Short mmCIF file of C-alpha atoms and ligand atoms in Angstrom, two decimals:
data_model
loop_
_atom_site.label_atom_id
_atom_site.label_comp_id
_atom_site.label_asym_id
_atom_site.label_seq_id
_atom_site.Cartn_x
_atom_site.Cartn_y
_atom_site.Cartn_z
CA UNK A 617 0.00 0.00 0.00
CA UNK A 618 1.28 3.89 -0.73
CA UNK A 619 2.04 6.01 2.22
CA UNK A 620 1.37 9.83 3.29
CA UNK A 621 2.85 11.70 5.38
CA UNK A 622 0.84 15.44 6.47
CA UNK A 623 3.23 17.84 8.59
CA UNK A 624 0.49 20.22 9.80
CA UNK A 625 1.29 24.47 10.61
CA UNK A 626 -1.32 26.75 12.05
CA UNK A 627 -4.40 26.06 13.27
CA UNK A 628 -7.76 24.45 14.25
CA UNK A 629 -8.80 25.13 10.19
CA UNK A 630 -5.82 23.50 9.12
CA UNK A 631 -6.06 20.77 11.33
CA UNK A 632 -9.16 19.90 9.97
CA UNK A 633 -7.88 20.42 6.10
CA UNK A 634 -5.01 17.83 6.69
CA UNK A 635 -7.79 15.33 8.36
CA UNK A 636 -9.84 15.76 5.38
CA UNK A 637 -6.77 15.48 3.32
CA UNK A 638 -6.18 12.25 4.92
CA UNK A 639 -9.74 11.17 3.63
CA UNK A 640 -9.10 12.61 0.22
CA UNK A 641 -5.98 9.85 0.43
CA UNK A 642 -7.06 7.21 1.92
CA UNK A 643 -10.20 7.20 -0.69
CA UNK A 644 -7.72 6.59 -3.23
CA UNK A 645 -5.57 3.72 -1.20
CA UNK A 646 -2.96 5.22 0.71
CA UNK A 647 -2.51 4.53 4.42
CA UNK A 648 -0.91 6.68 6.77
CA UNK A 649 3.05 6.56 7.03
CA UNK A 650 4.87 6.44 10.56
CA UNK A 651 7.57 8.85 9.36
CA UNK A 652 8.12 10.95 6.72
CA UNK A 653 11.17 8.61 5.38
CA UNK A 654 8.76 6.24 4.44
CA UNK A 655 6.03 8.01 3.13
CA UNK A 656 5.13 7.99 -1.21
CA UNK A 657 3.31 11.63 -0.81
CA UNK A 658 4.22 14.28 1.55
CA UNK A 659 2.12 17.10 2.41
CA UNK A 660 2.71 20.18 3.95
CA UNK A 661 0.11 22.23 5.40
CA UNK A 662 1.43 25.20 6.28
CA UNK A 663 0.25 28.72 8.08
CA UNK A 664 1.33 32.05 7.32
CA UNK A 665 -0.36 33.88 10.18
CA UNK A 666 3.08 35.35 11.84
CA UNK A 667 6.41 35.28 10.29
CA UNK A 668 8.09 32.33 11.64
CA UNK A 669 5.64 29.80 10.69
CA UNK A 670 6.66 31.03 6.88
CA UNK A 671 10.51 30.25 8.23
CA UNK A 672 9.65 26.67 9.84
CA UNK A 673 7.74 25.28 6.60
CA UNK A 674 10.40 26.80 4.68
CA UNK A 675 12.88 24.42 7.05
CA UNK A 676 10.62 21.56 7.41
CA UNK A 677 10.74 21.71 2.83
CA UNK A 678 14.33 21.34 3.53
CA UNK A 679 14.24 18.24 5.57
CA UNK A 680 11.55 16.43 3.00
CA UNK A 681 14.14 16.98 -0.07
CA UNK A 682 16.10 14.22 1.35
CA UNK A 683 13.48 11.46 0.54
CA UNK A 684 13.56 12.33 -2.85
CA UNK A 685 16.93 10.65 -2.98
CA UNK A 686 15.54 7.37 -1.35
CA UNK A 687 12.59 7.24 -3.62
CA UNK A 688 12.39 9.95 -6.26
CA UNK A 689 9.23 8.98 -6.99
CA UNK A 690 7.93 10.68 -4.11
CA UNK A 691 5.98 13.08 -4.45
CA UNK A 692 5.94 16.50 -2.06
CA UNK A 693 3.34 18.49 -2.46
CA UNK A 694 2.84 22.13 -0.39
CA UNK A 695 -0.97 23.66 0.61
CA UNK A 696 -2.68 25.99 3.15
CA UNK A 697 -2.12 29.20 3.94
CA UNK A 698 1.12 30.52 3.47
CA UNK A 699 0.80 28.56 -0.62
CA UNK A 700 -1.97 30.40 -0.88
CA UNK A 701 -0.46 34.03 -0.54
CA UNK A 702 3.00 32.92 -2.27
CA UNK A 703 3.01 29.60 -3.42
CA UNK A 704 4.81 31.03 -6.76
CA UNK A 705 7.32 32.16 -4.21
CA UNK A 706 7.80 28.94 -1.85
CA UNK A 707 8.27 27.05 -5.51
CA UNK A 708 11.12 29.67 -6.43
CA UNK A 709 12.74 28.75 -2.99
CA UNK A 710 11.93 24.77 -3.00
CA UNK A 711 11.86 23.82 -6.61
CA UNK A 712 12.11 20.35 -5.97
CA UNK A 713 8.31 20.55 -4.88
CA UNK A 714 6.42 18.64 -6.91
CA UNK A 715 2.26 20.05 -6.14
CA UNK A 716 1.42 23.42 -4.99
CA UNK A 717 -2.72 24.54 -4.07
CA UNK A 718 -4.37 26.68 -2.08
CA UNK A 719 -7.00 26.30 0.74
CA UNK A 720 -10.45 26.46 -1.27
CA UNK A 721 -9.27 23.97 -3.63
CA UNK A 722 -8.27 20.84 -1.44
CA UNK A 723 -11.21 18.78 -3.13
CA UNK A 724 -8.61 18.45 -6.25
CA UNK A 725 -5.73 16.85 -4.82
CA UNK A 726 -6.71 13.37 -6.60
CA UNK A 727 -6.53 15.46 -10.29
CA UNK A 728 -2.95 17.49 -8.79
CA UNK A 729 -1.58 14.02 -7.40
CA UNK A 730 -1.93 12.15 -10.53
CA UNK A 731 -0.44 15.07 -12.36
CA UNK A 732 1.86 15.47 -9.88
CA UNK A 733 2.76 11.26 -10.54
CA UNK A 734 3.19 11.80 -13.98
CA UNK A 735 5.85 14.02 -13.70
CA UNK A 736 4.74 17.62 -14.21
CA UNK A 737 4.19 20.32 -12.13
CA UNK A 738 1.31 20.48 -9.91
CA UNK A 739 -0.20 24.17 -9.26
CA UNK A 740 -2.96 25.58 -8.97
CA UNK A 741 -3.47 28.37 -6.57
CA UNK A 742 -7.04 30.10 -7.06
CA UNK A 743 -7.24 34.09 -6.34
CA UNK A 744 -11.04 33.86 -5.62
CA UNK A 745 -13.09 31.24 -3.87
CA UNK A 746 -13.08 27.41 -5.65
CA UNK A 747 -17.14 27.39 -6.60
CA UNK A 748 -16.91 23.63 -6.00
CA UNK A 749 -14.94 24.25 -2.53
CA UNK A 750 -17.72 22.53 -0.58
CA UNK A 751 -16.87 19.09 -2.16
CA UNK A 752 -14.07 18.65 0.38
CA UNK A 753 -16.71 17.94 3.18
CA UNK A 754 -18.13 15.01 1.19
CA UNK A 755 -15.33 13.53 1.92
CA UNK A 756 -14.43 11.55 5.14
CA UNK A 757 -11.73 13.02 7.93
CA UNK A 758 -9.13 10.97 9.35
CA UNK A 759 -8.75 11.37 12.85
CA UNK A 760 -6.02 10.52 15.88
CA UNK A 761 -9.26 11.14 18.27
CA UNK A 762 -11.17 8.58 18.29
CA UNK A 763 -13.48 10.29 20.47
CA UNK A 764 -13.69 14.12 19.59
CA UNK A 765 -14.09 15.78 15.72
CA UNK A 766 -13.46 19.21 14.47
CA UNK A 767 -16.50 20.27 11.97
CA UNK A 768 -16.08 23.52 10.31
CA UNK A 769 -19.02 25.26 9.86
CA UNK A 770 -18.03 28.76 8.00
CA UNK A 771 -14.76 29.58 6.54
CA UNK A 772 -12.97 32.71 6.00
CA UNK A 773 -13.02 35.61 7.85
CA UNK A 774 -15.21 39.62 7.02
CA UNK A 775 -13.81 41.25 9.83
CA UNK A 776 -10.20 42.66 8.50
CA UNK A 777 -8.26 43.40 11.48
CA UNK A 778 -5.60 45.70 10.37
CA UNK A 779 -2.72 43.00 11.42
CA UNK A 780 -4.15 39.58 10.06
CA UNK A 781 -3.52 38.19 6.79
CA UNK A 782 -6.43 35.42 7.61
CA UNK A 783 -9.06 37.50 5.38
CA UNK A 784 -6.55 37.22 2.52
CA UNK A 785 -5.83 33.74 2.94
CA UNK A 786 -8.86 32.12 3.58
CA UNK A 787 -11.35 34.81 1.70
CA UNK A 788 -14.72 36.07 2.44
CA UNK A 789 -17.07 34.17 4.97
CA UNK A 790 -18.83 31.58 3.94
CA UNK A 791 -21.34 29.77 6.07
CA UNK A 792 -21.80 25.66 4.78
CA UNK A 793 -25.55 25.04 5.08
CA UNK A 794 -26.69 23.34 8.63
CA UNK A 795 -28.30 20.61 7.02
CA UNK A 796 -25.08 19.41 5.79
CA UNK A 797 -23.26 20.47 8.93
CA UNK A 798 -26.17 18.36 10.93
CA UNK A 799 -25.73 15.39 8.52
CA UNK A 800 -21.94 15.38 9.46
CA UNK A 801 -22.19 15.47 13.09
CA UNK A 802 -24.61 12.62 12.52
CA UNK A 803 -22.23 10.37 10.39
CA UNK A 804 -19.78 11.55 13.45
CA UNK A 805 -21.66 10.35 16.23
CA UNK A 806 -22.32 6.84 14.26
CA UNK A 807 -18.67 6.94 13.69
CA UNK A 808 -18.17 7.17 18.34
CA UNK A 809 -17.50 10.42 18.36
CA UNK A 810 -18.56 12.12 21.49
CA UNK A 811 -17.70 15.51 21.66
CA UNK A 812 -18.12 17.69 18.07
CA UNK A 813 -15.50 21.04 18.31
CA UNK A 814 -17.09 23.75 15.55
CA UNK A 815 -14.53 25.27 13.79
CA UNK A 816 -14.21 28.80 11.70
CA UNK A 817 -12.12 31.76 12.21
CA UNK A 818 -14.88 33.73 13.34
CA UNK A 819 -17.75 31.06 14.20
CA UNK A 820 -20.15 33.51 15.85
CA UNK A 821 -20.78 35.08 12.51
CA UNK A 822 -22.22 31.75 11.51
CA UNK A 823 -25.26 32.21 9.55
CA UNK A 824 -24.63 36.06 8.38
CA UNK A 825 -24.10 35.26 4.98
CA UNK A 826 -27.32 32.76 4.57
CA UNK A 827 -29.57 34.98 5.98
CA UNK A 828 -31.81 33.37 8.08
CA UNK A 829 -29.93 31.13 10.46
CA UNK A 830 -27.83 32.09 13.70
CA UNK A 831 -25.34 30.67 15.17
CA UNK A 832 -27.44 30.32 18.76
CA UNK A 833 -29.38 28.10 16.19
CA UNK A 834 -27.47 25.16 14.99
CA UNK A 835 -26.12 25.01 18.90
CA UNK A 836 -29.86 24.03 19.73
CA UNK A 837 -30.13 21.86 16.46
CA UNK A 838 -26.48 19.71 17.48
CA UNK A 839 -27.65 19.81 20.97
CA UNK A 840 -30.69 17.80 19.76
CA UNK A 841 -28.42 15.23 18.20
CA UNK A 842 -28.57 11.69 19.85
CA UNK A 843 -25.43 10.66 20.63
CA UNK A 844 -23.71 13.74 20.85
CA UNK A 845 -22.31 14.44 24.38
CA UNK A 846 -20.68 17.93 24.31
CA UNK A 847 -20.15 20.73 22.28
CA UNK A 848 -17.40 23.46 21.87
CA UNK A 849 -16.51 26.16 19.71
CA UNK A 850 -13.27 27.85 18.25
CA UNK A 851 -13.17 31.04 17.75
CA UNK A 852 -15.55 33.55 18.59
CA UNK A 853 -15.25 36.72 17.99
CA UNK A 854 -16.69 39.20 20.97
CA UNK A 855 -18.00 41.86 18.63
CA UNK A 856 -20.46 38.63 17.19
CA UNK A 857 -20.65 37.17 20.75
CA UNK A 858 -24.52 38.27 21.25
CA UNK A 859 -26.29 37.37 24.37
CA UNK A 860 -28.48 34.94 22.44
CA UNK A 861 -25.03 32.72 22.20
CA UNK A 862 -24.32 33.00 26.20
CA UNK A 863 -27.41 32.21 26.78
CA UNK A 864 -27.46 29.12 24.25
CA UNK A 865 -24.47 28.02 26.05
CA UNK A 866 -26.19 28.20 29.76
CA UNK A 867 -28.74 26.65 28.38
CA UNK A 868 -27.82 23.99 26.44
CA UNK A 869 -26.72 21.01 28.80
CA UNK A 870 -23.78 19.16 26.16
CA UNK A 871 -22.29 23.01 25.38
CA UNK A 872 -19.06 23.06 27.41
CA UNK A 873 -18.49 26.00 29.84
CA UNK A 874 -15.15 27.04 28.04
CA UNK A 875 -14.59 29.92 25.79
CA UNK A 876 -11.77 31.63 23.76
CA UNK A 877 -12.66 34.94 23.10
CA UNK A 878 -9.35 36.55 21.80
CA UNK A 879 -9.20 40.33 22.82
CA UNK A 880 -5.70 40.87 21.31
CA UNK A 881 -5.10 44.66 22.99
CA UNK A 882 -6.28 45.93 26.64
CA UNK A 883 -5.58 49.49 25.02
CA UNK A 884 -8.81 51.25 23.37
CA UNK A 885 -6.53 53.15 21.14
CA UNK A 886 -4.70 49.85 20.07
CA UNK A 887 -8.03 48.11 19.69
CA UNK A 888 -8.99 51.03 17.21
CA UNK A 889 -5.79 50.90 15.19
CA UNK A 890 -6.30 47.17 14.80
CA UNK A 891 -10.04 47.97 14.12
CA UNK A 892 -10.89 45.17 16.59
CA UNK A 893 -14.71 46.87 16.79
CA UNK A 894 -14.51 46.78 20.35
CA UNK A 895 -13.02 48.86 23.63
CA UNK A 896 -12.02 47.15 26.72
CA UNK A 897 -15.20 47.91 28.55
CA UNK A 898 -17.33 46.65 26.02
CA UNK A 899 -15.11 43.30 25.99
CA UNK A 900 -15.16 43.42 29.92
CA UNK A 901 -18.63 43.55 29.31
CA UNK A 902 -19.22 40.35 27.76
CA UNK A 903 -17.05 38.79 29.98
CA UNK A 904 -19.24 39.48 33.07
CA UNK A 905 -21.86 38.36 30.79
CA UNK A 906 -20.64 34.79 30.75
CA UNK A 907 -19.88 34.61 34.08
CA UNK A 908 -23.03 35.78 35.02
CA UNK A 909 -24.87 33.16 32.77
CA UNK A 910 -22.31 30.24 33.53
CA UNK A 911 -20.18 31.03 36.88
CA UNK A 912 -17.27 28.62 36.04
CA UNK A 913 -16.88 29.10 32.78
CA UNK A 914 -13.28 28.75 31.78
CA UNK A 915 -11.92 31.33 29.33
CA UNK A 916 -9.22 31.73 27.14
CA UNK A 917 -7.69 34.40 25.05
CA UNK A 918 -4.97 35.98 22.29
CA UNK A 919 -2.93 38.53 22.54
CA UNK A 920 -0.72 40.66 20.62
CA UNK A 921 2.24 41.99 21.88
CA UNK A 922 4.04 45.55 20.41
CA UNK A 923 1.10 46.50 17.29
CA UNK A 924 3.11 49.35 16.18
CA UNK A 925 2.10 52.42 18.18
CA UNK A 926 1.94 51.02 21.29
CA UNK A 927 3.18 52.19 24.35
CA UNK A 928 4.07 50.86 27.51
CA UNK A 929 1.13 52.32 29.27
CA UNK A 930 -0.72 50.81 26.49
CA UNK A 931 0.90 47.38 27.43
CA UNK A 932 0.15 47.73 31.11
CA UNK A 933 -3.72 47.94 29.79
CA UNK A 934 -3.31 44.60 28.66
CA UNK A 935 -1.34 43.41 31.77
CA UNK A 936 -4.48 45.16 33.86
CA UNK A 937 -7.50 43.06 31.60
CA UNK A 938 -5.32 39.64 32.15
CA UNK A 939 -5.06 40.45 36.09
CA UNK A 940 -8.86 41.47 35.83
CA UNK A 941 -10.18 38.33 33.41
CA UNK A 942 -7.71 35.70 35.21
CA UNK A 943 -7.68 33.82 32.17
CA UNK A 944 -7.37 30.05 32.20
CA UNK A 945 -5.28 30.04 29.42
CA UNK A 946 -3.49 33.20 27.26
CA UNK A 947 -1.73 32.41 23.88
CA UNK A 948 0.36 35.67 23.41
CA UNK A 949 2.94 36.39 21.05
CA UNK A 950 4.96 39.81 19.32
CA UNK A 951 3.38 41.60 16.16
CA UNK A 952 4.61 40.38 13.20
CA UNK A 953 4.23 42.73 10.02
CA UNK A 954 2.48 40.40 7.51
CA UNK A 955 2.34 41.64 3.34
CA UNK A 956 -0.22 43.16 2.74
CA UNK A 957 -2.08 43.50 5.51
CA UNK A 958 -3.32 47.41 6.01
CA UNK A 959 -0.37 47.77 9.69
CA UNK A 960 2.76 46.32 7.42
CA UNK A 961 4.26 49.38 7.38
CA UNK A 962 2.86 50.99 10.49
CA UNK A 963 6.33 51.61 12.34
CA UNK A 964 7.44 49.79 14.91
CA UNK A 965 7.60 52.19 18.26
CA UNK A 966 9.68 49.81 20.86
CA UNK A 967 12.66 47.66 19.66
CA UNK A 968 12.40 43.87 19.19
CA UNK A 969 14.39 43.21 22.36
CA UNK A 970 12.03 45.40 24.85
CA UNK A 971 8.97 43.41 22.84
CA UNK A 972 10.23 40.31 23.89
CA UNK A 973 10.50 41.07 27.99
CA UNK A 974 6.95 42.71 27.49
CA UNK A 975 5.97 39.24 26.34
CA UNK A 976 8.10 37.43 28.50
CA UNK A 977 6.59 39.42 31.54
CA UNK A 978 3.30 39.13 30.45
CA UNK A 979 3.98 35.26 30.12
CA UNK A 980 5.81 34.90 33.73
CA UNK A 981 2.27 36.37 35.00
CA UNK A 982 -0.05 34.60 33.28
CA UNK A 983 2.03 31.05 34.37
CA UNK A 984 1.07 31.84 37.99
CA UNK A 985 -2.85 32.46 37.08
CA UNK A 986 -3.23 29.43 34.99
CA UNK A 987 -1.99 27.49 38.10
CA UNK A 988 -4.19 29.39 40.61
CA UNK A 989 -6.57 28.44 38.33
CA UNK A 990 -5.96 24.66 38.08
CA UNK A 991 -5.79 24.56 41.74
CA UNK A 992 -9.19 25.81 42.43
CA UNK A 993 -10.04 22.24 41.26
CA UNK A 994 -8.09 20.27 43.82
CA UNK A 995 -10.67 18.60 45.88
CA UNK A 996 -13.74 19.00 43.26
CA UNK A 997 -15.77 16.42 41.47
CA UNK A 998 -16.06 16.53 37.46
CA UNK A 999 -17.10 15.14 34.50
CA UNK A 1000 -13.88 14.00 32.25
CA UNK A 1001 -14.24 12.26 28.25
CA UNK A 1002 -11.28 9.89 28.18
CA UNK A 1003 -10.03 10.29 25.08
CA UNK A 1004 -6.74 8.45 24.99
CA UNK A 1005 -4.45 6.10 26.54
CA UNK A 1006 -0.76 6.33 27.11
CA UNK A 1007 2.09 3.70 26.22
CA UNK A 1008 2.34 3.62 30.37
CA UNK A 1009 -1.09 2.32 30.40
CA UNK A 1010 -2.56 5.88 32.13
CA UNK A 1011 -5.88 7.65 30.70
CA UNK A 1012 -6.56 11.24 29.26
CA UNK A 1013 -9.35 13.11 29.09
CA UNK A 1014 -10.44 16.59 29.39
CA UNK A 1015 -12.93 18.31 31.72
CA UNK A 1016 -16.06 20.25 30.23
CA UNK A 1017 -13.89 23.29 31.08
CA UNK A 1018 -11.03 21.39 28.74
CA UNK A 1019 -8.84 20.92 31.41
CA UNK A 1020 -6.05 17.77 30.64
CA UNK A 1021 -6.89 15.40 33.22
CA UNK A 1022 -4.57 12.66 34.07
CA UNK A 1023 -5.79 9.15 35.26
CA UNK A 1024 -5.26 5.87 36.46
CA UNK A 1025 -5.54 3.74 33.70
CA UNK A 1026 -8.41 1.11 32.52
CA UNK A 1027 -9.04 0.29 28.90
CA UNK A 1028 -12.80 0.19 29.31
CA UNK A 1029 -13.21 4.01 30.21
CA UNK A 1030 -12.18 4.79 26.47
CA UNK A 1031 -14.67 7.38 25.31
CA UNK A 1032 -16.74 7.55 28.55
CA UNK A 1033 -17.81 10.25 30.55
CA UNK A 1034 -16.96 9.58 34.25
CA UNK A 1035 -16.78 11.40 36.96
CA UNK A 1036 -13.52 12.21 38.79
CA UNK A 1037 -12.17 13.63 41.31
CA UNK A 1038 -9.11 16.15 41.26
CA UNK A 1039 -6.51 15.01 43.14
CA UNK A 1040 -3.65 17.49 42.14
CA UNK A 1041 -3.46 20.36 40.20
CA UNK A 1042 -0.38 21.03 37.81
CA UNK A 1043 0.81 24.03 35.36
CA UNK A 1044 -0.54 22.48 32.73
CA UNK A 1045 -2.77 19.73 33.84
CA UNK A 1046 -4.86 17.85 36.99
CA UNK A 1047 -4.48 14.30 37.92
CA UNK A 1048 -7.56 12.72 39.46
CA UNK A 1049 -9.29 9.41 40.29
CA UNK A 1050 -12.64 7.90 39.19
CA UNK A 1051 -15.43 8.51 42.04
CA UNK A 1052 -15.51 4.73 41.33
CA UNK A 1053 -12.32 3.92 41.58
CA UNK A 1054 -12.03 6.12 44.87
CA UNK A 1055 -15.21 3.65 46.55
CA UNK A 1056 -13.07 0.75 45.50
CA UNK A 1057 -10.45 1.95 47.37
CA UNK A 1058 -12.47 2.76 50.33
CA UNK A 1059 -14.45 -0.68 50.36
N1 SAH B 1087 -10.04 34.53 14.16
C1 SAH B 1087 -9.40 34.54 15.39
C2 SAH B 1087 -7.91 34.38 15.34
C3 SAH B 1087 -7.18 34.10 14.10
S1 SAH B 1087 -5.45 34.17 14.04
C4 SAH B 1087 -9.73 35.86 16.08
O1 SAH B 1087 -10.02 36.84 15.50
O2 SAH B 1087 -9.65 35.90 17.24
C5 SAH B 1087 -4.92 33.58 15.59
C6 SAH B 1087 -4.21 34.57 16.41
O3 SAH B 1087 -2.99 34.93 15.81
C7 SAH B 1087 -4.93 35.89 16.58
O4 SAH B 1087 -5.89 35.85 17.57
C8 SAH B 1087 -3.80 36.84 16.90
O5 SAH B 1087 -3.60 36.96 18.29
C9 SAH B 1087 -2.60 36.21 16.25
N2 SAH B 1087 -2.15 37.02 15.10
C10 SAH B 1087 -2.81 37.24 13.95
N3 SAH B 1087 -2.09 38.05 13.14
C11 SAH B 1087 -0.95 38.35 13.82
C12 SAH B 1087 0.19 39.15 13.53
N4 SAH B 1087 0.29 39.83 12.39
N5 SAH B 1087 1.19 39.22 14.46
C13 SAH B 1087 1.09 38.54 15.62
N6 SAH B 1087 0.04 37.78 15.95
C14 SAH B 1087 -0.99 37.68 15.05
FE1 SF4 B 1088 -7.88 37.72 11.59
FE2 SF4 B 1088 -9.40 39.44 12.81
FE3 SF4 B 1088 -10.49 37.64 11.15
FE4 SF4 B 1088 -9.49 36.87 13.48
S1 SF4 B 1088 -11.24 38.24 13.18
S2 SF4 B 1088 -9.15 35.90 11.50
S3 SF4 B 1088 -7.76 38.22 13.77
S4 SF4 B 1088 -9.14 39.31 10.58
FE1 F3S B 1089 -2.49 30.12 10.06
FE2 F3S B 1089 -4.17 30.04 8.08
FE3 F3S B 1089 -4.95 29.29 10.45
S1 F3S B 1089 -2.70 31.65 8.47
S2 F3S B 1089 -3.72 30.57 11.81
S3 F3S B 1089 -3.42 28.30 9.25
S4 F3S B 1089 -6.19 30.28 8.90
#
């Protein structure tokens, strides 16, 4: 049997691209490869969102030459974001590439591959949207979870934030229709999968574009699903985030209490320059919201360090809103320019160095929230999906709050919801025991 091998940059969208990809490929008899060294068709999926994921699929095309001296046969083809803005460019750099296409046309990688086999050049990198673009979900997803499944459920992004270069790689939004999306989760759920994760770059705009649907909506119409346990979302965007959604979420017993709602900038005049639509009151706002709805809800959010223009007393607005939130979790990294985009040639007002120990700081301070946060469960009883179990025999799952929860192991929890109770709290993870486990014990 042929082999792939995916190598997978950015994020949940992508994710879901290479599963489908691995669909797309196993359809037409390939099987997954261990390594890339063994693998007949290599794919790399790469992201383009900040300047060093260009630089590490640039290094990662490096590495894959070498199996072309093995087995020149192989074929290595390149895809997602960052060959959708310059895939002329990455094949200047990387010539030996063999297949080059963009993110709306995925659905032809059987016509590219065979051309590809044949010994041409592979490329086709479309400047608008692929009409036929909504073939790709016909087409099953491999997963490594056996137990949880991205869905997307509107791609591209309207809302032009002066930074991102998502609205030029992934286009316009699109919403797919929710009978299709509800036919999916249902093939899903017959497939074991418990817990269905909707995906889009701006989810809570789900439904603009068809005109009579909202996103509150198809929550209520998945919640209604039989077999489906829990529901999450990635990402929201808190100008979209109406209270309709919050309370959909209270209300809706399988949504999980467990949000990230990325608010980039504490700084009103930072939000404006990044033309966020939002000031840090109105965010605040909706955070109270949610806890008022659902009291321990766990949030999450993005940041950007050093948009140009900002100040340090526009940093330390940031610093206040992350003492304020007390975030579960904080993904925060520097500004990084990207072509383009309406801020490329904003300029810069702090050097790179004093960027970096505003980040680092910011970091430092978060590490010591998440963990206050984590240990708030020490002692509590919840509900945990295993998902997965380690070569050491142990169990993982996550907590409706997605919280990694380590446990003792037993192969028939797989894909069960049990209840445990949180033993110890870590940095980046709790370790618990099954109530039953725990009545063993004291029988
Ligand atoms: N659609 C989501 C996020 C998409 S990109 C949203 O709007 O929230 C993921 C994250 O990458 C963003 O939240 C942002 O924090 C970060 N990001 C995007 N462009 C960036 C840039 N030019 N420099 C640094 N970080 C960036
Ligand atoms: Fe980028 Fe803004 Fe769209 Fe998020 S909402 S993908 S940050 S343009
Ligand atoms: Fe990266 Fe594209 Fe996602 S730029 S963050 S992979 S939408």
């Amino acid at each position: 049997m042929k082999k792939y091998y995916i190598r997978t940059f950015g994020c949940q969208m992508n994710i879901n691209d290479s599963q489908k990809m691995g669909g797309i490929l196993k359809t037409l008899g390939y099987e997954p490869a261990e390594n890339w060294e063994d693998a007949d068709v290599i794919l790399v999926n790469t992201c383009s969102v900040r300047e060093k994921p260009d630089q590490k699929v640039l290094s990662a095309l490096g590495d894959f030459k070498k199996i072309k001296k093995k087995n020149p046969d192989a074929v290595i083809g390149v895809c997602g974001c960052l060959a959708q803005r310059a895939g002329y460019e990455i094949l200047q750099k990387a010539p030996f590439i063999d297949m080059v296409f963009g993110t709306t046309n995925i659905h032809h990688l059987p016509k590219l591959l065979e051309e590809a086999q044949s010994g041409n050049k592979a490329v086709e990198i479309i400047e608008d949207i692929d009409e036929n673009e909504t073939e790709l979900d016909k087409y099953p997803v491999v997963r490594e979870n056996k137990y949880t499944a991205f869905v997307t459920i509107i791609r591209g992004c309207d809302k032009n934030c002066t930074y991102c270069i998502v609205p030029t790689t992934r286009g316009k939004e699109r919403s797919r229709r929710i009978g299709e999306i509800l036919q999916e989760v249902q093939y899903l759920v017959e497939d074991g999968v418990k817990e269905i994760h909707l995906i889009g770059q701006n989810v809570t705009a789900y439904g603009k574009d068809l005109g009579d649907v909202k996103f509150w909506e198809l929550l209520y119409a998945i919640n209604d699903i039989e077999g489906v346990e829990r529901i999450r979302f990635t990402t929201g965007h808190p100008r979209d985030l109406s209270e309709d959604v919050i309370k959909a979420m209270a209300d809706l017993p399988k949504v999980c209490e467990a949000l990230h709602l990325p608010i980039q900038a504490g700084s009103d005049r930072i939000l404006e320059a990044m033309d966020r639509g939002y000031t840090q009151k109105e965010y605040l706002q909706k955070i109270e919201l949610l806890r008022k709805y659902m009291p321990d809800i766990a949030l999450s959010t993005d940041i950007i360090v050093g948009f140009p223009g900002e100040t340090y007393e526009d940093y330390l607005e940031t610093i206040k809103v992350l003492k304020e939130v007390k975030y579960d979790q904080v993904f925060a990294f520097k500004y990084s320019p990207r072509p383009g985009t309406p801020a490329e040639n904003l300029p810069m007002t702090e050097d790179p160095k004093t960027l970096s120990k505003w980040l680092n700081d910011l970091i430092l301070m978060q590490k010591d929230i998440s963990f206050e946060k984590n240990l708030a469960y020490e002692g509590k009883v919840v509900e945990v999906l295993v998902e997965e179990q380690k070569e050491d025999g142990s169990l993982v799952g996550r907590t409706r709050t997605n919280k990694l929860v380590h446990l003792e192991g037993r192969n028939n929890l797989l894909g069960e919801l049990v209840n445990v109770k949180i033993t110890k709290a870590n940095r980046f993870s709790l370790e618990g025991k099954t109530l039953k486990d725990i009545n063993l014990t004291v029988i």
